[in-house]
Tab-separated table of C-alpha atoms and ligand atoms in Angstrom:
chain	number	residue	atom	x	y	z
A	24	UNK	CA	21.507	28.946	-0.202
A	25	UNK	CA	22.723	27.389	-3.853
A	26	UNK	CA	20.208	23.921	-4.200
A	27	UNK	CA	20.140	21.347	-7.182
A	28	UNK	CA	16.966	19.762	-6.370
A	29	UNK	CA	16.650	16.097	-7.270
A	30	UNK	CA	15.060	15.138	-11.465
A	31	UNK	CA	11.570	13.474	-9.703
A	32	UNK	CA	11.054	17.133	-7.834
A	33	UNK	CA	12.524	19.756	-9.362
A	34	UNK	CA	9.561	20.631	-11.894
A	35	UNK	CA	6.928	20.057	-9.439
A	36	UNK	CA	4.906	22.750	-7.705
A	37	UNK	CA	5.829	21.322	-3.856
A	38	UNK	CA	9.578	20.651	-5.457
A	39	UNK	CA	9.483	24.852	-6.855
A	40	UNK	CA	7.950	25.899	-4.163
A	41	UNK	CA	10.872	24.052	-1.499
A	42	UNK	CA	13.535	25.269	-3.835
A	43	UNK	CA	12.071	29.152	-3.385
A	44	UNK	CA	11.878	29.058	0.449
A	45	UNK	CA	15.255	26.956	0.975
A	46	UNK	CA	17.032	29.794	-1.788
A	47	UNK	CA	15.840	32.218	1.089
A	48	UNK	CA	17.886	30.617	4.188
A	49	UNK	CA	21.001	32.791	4.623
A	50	UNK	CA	22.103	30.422	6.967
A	51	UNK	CA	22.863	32.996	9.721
A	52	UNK	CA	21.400	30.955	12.143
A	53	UNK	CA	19.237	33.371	14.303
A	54	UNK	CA	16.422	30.978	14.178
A	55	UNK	CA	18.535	28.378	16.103
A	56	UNK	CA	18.095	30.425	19.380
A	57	UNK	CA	14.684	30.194	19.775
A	58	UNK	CA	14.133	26.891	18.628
A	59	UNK	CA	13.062	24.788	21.539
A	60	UNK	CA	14.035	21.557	20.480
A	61	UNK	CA	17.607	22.877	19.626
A	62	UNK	CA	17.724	24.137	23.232
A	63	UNK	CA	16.553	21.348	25.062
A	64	UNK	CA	18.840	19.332	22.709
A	65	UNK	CA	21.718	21.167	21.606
A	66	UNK	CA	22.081	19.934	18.284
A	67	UNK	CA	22.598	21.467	14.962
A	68	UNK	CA	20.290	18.920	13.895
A	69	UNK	CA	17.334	19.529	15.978
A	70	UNK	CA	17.061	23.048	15.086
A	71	UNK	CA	15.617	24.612	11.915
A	72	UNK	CA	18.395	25.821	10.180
A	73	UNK	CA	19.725	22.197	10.641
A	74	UNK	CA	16.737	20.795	9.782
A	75	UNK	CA	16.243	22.743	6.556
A	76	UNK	CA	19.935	21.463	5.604
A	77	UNK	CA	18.644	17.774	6.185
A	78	UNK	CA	15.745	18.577	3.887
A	79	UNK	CA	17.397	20.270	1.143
A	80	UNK	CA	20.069	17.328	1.113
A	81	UNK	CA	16.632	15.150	0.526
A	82	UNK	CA	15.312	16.953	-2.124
A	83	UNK	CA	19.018	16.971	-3.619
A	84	UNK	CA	18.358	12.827	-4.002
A	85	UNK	CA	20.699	12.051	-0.922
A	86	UNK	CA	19.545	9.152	1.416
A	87	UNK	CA	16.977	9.979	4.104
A	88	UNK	CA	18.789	8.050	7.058
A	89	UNK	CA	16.992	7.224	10.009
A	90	UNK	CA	18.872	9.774	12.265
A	91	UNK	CA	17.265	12.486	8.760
A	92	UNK	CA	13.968	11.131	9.934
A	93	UNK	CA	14.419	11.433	13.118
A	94	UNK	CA	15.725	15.094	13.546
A	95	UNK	CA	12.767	16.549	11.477
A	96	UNK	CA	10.327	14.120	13.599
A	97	UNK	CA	11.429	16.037	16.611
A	98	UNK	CA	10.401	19.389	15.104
A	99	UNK	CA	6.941	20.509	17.094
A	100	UNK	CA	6.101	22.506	13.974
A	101	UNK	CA	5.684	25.620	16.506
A	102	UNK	CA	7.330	27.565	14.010
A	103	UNK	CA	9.372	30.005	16.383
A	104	UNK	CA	11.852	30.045	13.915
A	105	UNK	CA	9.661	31.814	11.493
A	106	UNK	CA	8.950	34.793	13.387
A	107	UNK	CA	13.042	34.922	14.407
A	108	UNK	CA	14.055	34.622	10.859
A	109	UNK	CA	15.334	38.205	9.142
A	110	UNK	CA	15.140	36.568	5.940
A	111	UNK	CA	11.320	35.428	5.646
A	112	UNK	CA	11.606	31.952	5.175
A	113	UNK	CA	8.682	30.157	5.527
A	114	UNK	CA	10.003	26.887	7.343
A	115	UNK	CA	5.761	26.094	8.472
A	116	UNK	CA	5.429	26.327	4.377
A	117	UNK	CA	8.855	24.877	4.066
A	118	UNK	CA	7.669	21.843	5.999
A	119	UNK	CA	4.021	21.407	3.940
A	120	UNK	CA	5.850	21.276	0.679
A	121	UNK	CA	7.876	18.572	2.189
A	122	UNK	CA	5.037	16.422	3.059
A	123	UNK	CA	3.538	16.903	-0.121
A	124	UNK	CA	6.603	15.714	-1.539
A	125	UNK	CA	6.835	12.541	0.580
A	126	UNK	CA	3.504	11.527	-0.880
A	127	UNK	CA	4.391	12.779	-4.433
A	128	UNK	CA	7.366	10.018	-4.447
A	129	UNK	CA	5.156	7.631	-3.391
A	130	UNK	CA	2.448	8.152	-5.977
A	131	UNK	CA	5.120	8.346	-8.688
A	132	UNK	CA	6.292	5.032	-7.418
A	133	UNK	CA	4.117	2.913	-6.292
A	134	UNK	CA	1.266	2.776	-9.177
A	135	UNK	CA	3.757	1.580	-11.873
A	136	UNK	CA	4.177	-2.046	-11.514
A	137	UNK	CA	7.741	-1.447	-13.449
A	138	UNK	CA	9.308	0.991	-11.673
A	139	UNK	CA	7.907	-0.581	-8.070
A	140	UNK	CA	9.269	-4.247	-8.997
A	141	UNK	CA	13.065	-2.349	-10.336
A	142	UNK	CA	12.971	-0.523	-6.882
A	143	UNK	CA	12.025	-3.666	-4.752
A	144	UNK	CA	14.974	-5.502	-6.444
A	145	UNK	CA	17.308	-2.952	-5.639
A	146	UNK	CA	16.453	-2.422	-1.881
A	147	UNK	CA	16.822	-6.478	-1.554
A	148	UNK	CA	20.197	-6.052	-3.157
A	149	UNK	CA	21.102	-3.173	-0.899
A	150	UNK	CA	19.109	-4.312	2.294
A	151	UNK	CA	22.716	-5.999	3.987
A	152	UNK	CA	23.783	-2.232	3.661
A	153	UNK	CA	20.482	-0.397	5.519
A	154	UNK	CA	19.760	0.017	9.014
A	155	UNK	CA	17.728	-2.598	10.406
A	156	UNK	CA	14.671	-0.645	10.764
A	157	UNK	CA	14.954	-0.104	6.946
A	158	UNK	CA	15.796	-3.044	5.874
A	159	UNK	CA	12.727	-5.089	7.861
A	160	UNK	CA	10.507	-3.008	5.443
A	161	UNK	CA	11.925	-4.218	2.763
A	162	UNK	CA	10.214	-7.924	1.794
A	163	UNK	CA	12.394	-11.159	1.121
A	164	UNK	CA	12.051	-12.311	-2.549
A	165	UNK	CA	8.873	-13.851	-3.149
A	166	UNK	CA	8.435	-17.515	-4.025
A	167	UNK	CA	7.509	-18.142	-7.487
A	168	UNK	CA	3.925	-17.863	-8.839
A	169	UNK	CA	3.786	-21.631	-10.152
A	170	UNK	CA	1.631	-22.228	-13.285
A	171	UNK	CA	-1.586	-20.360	-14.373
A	172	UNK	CA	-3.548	-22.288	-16.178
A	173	UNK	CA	-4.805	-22.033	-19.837
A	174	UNK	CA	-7.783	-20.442	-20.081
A	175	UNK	CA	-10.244	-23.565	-21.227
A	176	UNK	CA	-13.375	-23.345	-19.770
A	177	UNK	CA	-16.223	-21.627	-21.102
A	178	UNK	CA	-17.178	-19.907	-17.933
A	179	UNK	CA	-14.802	-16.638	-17.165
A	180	UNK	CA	-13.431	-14.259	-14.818
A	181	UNK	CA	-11.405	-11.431	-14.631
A	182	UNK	CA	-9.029	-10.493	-12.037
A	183	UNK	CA	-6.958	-7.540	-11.418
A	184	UNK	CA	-3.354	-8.133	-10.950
A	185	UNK	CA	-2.782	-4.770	-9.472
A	186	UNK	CA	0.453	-2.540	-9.286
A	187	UNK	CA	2.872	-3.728	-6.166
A	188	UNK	CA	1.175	-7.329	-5.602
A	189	UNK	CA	2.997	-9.231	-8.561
A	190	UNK	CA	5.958	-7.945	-7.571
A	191	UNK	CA	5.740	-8.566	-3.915
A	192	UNK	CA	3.683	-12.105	-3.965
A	193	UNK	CA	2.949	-13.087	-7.336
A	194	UNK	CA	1.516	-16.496	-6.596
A	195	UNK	CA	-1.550	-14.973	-5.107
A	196	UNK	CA	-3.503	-14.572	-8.288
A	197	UNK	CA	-1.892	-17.673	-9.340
A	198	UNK	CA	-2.973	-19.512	-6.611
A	199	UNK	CA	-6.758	-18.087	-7.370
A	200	UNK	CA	-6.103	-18.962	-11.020
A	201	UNK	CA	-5.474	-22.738	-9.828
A	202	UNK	CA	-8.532	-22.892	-7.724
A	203	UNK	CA	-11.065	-21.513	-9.829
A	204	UNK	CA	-10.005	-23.679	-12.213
A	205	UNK	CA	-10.482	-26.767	-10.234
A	206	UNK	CA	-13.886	-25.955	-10.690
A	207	UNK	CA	-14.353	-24.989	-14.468
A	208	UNK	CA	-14.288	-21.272	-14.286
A	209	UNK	CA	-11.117	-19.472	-16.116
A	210	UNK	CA	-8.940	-16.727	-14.545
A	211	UNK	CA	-7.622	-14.440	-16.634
A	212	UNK	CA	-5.790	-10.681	-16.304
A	213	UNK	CA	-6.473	-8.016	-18.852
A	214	UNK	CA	-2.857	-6.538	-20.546
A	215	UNK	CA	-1.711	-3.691	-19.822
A	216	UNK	CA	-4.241	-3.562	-17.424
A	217	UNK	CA	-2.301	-1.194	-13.906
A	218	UNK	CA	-3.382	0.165	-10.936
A	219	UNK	CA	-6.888	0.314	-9.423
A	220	UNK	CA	-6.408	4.089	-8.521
A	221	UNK	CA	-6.517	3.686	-4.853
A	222	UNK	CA	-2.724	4.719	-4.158
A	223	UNK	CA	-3.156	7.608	-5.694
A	224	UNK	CA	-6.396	8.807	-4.627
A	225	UNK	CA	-5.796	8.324	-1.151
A	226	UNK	CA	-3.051	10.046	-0.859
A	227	UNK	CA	-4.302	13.513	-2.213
A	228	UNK	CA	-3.712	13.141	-5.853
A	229	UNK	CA	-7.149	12.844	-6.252
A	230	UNK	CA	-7.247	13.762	-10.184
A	231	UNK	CA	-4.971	11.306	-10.927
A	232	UNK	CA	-6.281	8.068	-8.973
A	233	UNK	CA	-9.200	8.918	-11.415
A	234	UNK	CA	-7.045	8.862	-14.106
A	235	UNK	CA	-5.867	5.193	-13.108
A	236	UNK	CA	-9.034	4.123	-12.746
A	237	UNK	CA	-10.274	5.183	-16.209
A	238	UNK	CA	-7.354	3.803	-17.697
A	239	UNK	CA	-8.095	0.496	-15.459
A	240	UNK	CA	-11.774	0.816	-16.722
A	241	UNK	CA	-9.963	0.844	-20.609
A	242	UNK	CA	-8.294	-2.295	-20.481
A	243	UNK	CA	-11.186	-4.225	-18.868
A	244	UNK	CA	-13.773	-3.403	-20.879
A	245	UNK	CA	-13.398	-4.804	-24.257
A	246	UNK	CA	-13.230	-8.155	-21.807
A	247	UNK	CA	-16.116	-6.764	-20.217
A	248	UNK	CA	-18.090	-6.218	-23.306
A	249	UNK	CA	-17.443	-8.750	-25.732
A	250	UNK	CA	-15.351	-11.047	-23.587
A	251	UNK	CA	-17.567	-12.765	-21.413
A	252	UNK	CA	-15.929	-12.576	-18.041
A	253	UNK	CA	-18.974	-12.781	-15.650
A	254	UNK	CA	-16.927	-11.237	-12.463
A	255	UNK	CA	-13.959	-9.324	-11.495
A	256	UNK	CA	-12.355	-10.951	-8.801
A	257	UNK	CA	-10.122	-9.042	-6.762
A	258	UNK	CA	-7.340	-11.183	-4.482
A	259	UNK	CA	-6.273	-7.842	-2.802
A	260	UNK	CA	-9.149	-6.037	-0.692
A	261	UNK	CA	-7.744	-2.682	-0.692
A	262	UNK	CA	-8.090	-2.243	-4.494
A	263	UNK	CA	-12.131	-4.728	-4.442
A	264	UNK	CA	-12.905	-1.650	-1.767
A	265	UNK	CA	-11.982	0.633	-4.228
A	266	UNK	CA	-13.294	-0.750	-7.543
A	267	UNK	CA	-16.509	-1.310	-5.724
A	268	UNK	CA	-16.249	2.305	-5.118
A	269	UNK	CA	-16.013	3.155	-9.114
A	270	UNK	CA	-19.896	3.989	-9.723
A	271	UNK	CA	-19.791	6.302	-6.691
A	272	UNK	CA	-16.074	7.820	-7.788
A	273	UNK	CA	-16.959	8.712	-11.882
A	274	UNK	CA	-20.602	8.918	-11.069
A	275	UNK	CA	-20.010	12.419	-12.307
A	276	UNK	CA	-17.954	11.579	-15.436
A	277	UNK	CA	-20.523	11.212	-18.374
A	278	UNK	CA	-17.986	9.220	-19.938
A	279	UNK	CA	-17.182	6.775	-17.557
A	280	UNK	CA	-20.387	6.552	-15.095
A	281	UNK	CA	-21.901	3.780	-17.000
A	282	UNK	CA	-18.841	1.759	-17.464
A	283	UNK	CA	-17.887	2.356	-13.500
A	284	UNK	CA	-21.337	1.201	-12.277
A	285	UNK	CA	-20.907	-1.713	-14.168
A	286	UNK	CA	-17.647	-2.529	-12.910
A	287	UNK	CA	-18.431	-1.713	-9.240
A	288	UNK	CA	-21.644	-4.489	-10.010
A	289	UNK	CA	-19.344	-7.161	-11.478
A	290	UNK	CA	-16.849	-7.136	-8.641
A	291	UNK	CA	-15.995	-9.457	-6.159
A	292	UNK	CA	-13.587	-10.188	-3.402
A	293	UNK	CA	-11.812	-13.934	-4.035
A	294	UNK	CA	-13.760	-15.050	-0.975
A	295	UNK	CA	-17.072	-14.212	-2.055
A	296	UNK	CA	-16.372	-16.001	-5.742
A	297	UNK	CA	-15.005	-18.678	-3.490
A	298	UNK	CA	-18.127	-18.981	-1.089
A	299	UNK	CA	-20.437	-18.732	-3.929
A	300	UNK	CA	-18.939	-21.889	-5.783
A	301	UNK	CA	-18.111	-23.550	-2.534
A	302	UNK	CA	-20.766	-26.579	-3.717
A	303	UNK	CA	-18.420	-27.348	-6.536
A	304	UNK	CA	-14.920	-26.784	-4.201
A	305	UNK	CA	-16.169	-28.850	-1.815
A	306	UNK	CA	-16.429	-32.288	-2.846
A	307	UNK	CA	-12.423	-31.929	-3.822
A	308	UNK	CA	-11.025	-30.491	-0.447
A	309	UNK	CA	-8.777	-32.784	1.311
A	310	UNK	CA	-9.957	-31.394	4.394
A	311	UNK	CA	-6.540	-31.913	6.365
A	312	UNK	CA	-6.667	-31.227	9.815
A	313	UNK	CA	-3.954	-29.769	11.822
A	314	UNK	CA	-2.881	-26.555	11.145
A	315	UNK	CA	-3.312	-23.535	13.445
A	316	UNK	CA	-4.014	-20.280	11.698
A	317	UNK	CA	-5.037	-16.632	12.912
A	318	UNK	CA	-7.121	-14.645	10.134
A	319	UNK	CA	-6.395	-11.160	9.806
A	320	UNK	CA	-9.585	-9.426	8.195
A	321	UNK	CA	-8.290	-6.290	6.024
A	322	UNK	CA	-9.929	-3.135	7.520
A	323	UNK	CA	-11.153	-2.795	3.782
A	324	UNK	CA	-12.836	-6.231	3.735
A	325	UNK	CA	-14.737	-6.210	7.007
A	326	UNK	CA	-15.227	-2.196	7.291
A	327	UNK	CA	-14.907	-1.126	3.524
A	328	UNK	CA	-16.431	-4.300	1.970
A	329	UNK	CA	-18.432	-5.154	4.790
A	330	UNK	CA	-17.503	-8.627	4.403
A	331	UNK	CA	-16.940	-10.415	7.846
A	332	UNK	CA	-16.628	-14.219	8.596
A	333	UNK	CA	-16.415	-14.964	4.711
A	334	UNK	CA	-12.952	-16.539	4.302
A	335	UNK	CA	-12.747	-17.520	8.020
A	336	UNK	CA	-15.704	-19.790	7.302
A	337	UNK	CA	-13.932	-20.617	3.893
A	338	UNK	CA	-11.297	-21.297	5.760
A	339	UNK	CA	-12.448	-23.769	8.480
A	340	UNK	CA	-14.010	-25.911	6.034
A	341	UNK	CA	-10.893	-26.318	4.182
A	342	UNK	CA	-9.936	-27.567	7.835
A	343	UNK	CA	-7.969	-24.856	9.074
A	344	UNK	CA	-7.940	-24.656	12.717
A	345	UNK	CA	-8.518	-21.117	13.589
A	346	UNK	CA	-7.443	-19.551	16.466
A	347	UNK	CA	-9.251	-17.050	18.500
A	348	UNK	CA	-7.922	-13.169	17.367
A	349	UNK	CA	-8.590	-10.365	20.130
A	350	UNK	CA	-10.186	-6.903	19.064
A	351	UNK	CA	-9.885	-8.605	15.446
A	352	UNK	CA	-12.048	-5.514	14.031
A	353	UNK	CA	-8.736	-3.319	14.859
A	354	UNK	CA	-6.254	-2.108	11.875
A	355	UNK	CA	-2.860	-3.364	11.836
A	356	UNK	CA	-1.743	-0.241	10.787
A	357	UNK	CA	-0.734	-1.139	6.988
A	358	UNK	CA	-3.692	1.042	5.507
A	359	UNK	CA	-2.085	1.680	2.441
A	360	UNK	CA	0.603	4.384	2.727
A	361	UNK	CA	0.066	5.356	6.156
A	362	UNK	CA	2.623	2.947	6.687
A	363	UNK	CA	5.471	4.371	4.520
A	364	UNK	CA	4.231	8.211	6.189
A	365	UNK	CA	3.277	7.233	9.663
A	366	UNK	CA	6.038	4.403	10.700
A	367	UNK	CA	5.860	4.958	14.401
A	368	UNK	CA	2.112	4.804	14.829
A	369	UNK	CA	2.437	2.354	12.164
A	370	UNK	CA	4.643	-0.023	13.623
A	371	UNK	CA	2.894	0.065	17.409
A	372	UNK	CA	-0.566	-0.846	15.757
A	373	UNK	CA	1.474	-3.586	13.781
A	374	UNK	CA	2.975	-4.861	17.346
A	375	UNK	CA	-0.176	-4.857	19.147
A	376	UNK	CA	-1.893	-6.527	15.811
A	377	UNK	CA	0.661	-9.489	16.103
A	378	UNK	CA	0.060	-10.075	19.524
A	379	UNK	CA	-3.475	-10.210	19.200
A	380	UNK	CA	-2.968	-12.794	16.078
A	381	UNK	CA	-0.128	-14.554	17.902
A	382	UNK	CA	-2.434	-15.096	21.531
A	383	UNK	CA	-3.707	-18.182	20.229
A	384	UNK	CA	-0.546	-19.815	19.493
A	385	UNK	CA	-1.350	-20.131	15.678
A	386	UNK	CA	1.906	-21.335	13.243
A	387	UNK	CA	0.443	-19.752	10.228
A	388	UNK	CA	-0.822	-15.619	10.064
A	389	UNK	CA	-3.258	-15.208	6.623
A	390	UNK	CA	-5.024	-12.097	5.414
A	391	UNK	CA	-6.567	-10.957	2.505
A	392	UNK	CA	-4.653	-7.762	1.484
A	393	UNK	CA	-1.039	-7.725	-0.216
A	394	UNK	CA	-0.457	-4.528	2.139
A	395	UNK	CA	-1.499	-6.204	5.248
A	396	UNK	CA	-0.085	-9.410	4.287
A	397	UNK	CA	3.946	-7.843	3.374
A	398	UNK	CA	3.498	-5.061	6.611
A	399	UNK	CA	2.607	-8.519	9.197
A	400	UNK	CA	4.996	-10.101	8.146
A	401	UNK	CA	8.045	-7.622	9.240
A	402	UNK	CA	8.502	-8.651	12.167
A	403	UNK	CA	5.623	-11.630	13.154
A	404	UNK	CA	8.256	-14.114	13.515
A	405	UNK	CA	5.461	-16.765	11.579
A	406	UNK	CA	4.360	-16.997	8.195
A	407	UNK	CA	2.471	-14.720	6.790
A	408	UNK	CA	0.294	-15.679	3.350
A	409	UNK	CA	-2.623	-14.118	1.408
A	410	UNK	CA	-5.692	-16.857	2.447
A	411	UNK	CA	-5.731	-18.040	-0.935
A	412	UNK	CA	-2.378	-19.904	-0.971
A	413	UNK	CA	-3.113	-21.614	2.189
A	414	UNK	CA	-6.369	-22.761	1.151
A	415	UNK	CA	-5.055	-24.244	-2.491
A	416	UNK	CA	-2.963	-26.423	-0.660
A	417	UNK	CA	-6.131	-28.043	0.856
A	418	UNK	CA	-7.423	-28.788	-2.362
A	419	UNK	CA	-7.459	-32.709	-3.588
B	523	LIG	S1	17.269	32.596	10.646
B	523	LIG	FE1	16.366	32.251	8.631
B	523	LIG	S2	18.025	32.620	7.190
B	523	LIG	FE2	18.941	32.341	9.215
B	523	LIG	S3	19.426	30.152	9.284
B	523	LIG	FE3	17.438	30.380	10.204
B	523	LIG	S4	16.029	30.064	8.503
B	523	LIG	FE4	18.002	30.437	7.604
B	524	LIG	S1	9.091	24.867	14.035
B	524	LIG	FE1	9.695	25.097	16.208
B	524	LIG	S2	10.652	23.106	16.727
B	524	LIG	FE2	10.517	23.184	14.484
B	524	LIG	S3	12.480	23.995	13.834
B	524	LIG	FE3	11.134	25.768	14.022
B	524	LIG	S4	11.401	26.504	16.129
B	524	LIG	FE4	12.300	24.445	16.035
C-alpha cells in the first residue's frame, strides 16, 4: 500500500513505524474473514483491512470523523486478523503505534500556548461545520480578561499562566490579579514563562514534561531569586499538583533539585493564598446573599493537593449559597487528556458529575481547574466558572 503520512508524523518513531506495517497490507483482504466484528457486522469498515484504510487516511492528515472513531472503537483488538494475514502485518503493533500517535498530537499541541490558542480559533470558526458531538468539545469564545493591575505594591506573587488556560478563560488569573490586589499583594506572570510539564508527562512523554518543567523552572527563577515574589500561586490545580510535585520529579537532576524543591515550597493553590489573607479580604466583601452554587473540587485539589473544604469555605463567606454535591470526592472525568483519549468513559463520568452538581438546584457550577471547568461546561446547561471569578464579584 503507497502512504504519504501527514508533516507532524512522518519523522516520528510511532509515525515510521505505522508507515512500515501499513506499506505491508496488500489489501487482499483475507483478514476480513475472520474478523469477528466484520462478521457480526458486515462492513468494510468494521474489519481490519477497513480499519487499517481509516487509519492510514488519519495519519495522511484527513479528518477523523466520528463514524473513523467509531469503526476502530469496535475493534476487540483480538487480533485474528494477524494470524490470517499472508503478508505479516502487524495490525496488534499497527494499532499501538496508533495510540502512541493520538497522544503524540496531543503533546505537540497542547503545551504551546500559540499553537493551542490558533487551533481553538479555528475549531470555533469551523464548529457550525462539525458533528455535534465535536463541536460541544469545542468551548465558546471566552469573555475578556478585564484589566490586570500594575504591579504597585511592595509585597509579590507569582502566578503561572499556564499553556491552554489563557486561551480558553483568560480572566481567571485576571480575576486573581484583581483580588490580591485589593489587598496590597501584586500578581504578576513571568515572560515567556509555558507549560508546567504536566501534559506531557502524563501522557508518556515523560522526558519531555521534564523538559517543560526545567524550562518553567528558567523563567521563574530570576523572579524567584532576586525578584521578591514570596509565592507561586497557581489558579489551575492540575498544574499546583504538579509544581508541588517538582522536588520529588528533578530530585534526581543535580541541576535542578535545588531550584525544584524550592519551587514545590513556594507554591500555592489561589485558595490557600486566598484563605491565608482572608483577615485582610474580609472586611471588603459585600457579602451578597442569594446565589446558589455547586463546588466541584478538582480530583487534583482534594486527592492530589489534599486540599478539601478550602474554597467552599472561601466561598460561603463571600455568601455563596452552596448546595449539597453527592459523592463530591468522584472525578468528572476531565483528568487531563483522558478526556480527548477516553470520550465515552469520559463523557458518562461527566453526566453523572452534572447530576450530582445539578441535585441541589444550584444556578451557578464553579471549580478550580481550567480542565474541569471547560469539560462541565459541555453540556451542564448552567454556568460554569473557575471559583475565582465568582468570588471577585463579591468583593466591595
Ligand atoms: S490479509 Fe493482510 S495484507 Fe490482506 S488486507 Fe488484511 S492486513 Fe492487508
Ligand atoms: S483485531 Fe480482531 S476485531 Fe480487530 S480488526 Fe483484527 S480481527 Fe477484527
Amino acid at each position: 500500500m503507497q502512504t504519504a503520512l501527514a508533516d507532524f508524523i512522518r519523522d516520528t518513531p510511532e509515525g515510521r513505524e505505522a508507515d512500515a506495517i501499513l506499506r505491508k497490507c496488500v489489501h487482499c483482504g483475507f483478514c476480513t474473514a475472520t474478523c469477528p466484528t466484520y462478521l457480526l457486522l458486515g462492513d468494510e469498515n468494521d474489519g481490519p483491512r477497513g480499519r487499517i484504510y481509516l487509519m492510514k487516511q488519519a495519519l495522511e492528515g484527513q479528518e477523523i470523523t466520528d463514524r473513523t472513531r467509531l469503526h476502530l472503537d469496535r475493534c476487540l483488538t483480538c487480533r485474528a486478523c494477524e494470524t490470517t494475514c499472508p503478508s505479516g502485518v502487524q495490525y496488534g503493533r499497527l494499532l499501538d503505534a496508533w495510540e502512541r500517535i493520538k497522544r503524540r498530537a496531543l503533546a505537540a499541541v497542547l503545551p504551546r500556548r500559540s499553537l493551542f490558542a490558533l487551533l481553538l480559533a479555528l475549531g470555533r470558526l469551523a464548529r457550525p461545520f462539525l458533528p455535534a458531538r465535536i463541536a460541544e468539545t469545542i468551548p465558546a469564545a471566552a469573555t475578556k480578561a478585564g484589566a490586570w493591575p500594575a504591579p504597585r505594591h511592595a509585597r509579590k506573587m507569582l502566578v503561572l499562566a499556564g499553556c491552554v488556560q489563557p486561551a480558553l478563560s483568560p480572566g481567571i488569573n485576571a480575576a486573581a490579579a484583581r483580588v490580591l490586589d485589593r489587598i496590597g499583594i501584586s500578581l504578576v506572570e513571568a515572560k515567556g514563562a509555558g507549560c508546567c510539564g504536566a501534559l506531557r508527562f502524563h501522557i508518556g512523554y515523560q522526558e519531555e514534561g521534564l523538559s517543560d518543567m526545567r524550562a518553567l523552572i528558567d523563567r521563574w527563577w530570576p523572579l524567584v531569586e532576586r525578584g521578591g515574589v514570596e509565592a507561586i500561586v497557581m489558579t489551575a490545580s492540575g498544574c499546583g499538583a504538579v509544581v508541588k510535585e517538582y522536588a520529588h520529579l528533578l530530585r534526581n537532576d543535580l541541576a535542578y533539585a535545588g531550584k525544584a524543591e524550592k519551587i514545590s515550597a513556594m507554591t500555592r493553590d489561589a485558595c490557600e493564598v486566598i484563605e491565608a489573607e482572608f483577615g485582610r479580604i474580609e472586611p471588603i466583601l459585600a457579602r451578597k446573599a442569594g446565589v446558589r452554587l455547586a463546588f466541584h473540587p478538582p480530583c487534583t485539589l482534594q486527592h492530589g493537593q489534599n486540599i478539601k473544604g478550602v474554597t467552599e469555605r472561601l466561598l460561603a463567606m463571600a455568601g455563596f449559597e452552596l448546595t449539597p454535591v453527592p459523592d463530591a470526592h468522584l472525578c468528572c472525568g476531565s483528568a487531563g487528556t483522558y478526556s480527548l483519549l477516553q470520550p465515552e468513559l469520559s463523557d458518562k463520568l461527566k453526566r453523572n458529575k452534572l447530576s450530582a452538581l445539578g441535585s441541589g438546584g444550584p444556578e451557578l457550577i464553579a471549580t478550580a481547574n481550567i480542565g474541569c471547568q471547560v469539560h462541565l461546561a459541555a453540556g451542564a446547561g448552567l454556568p460554569v466558572r473557575h471559583w475565582i471569578t465568582a468570588f471577585e464579584e463579591r468583593l466591595n
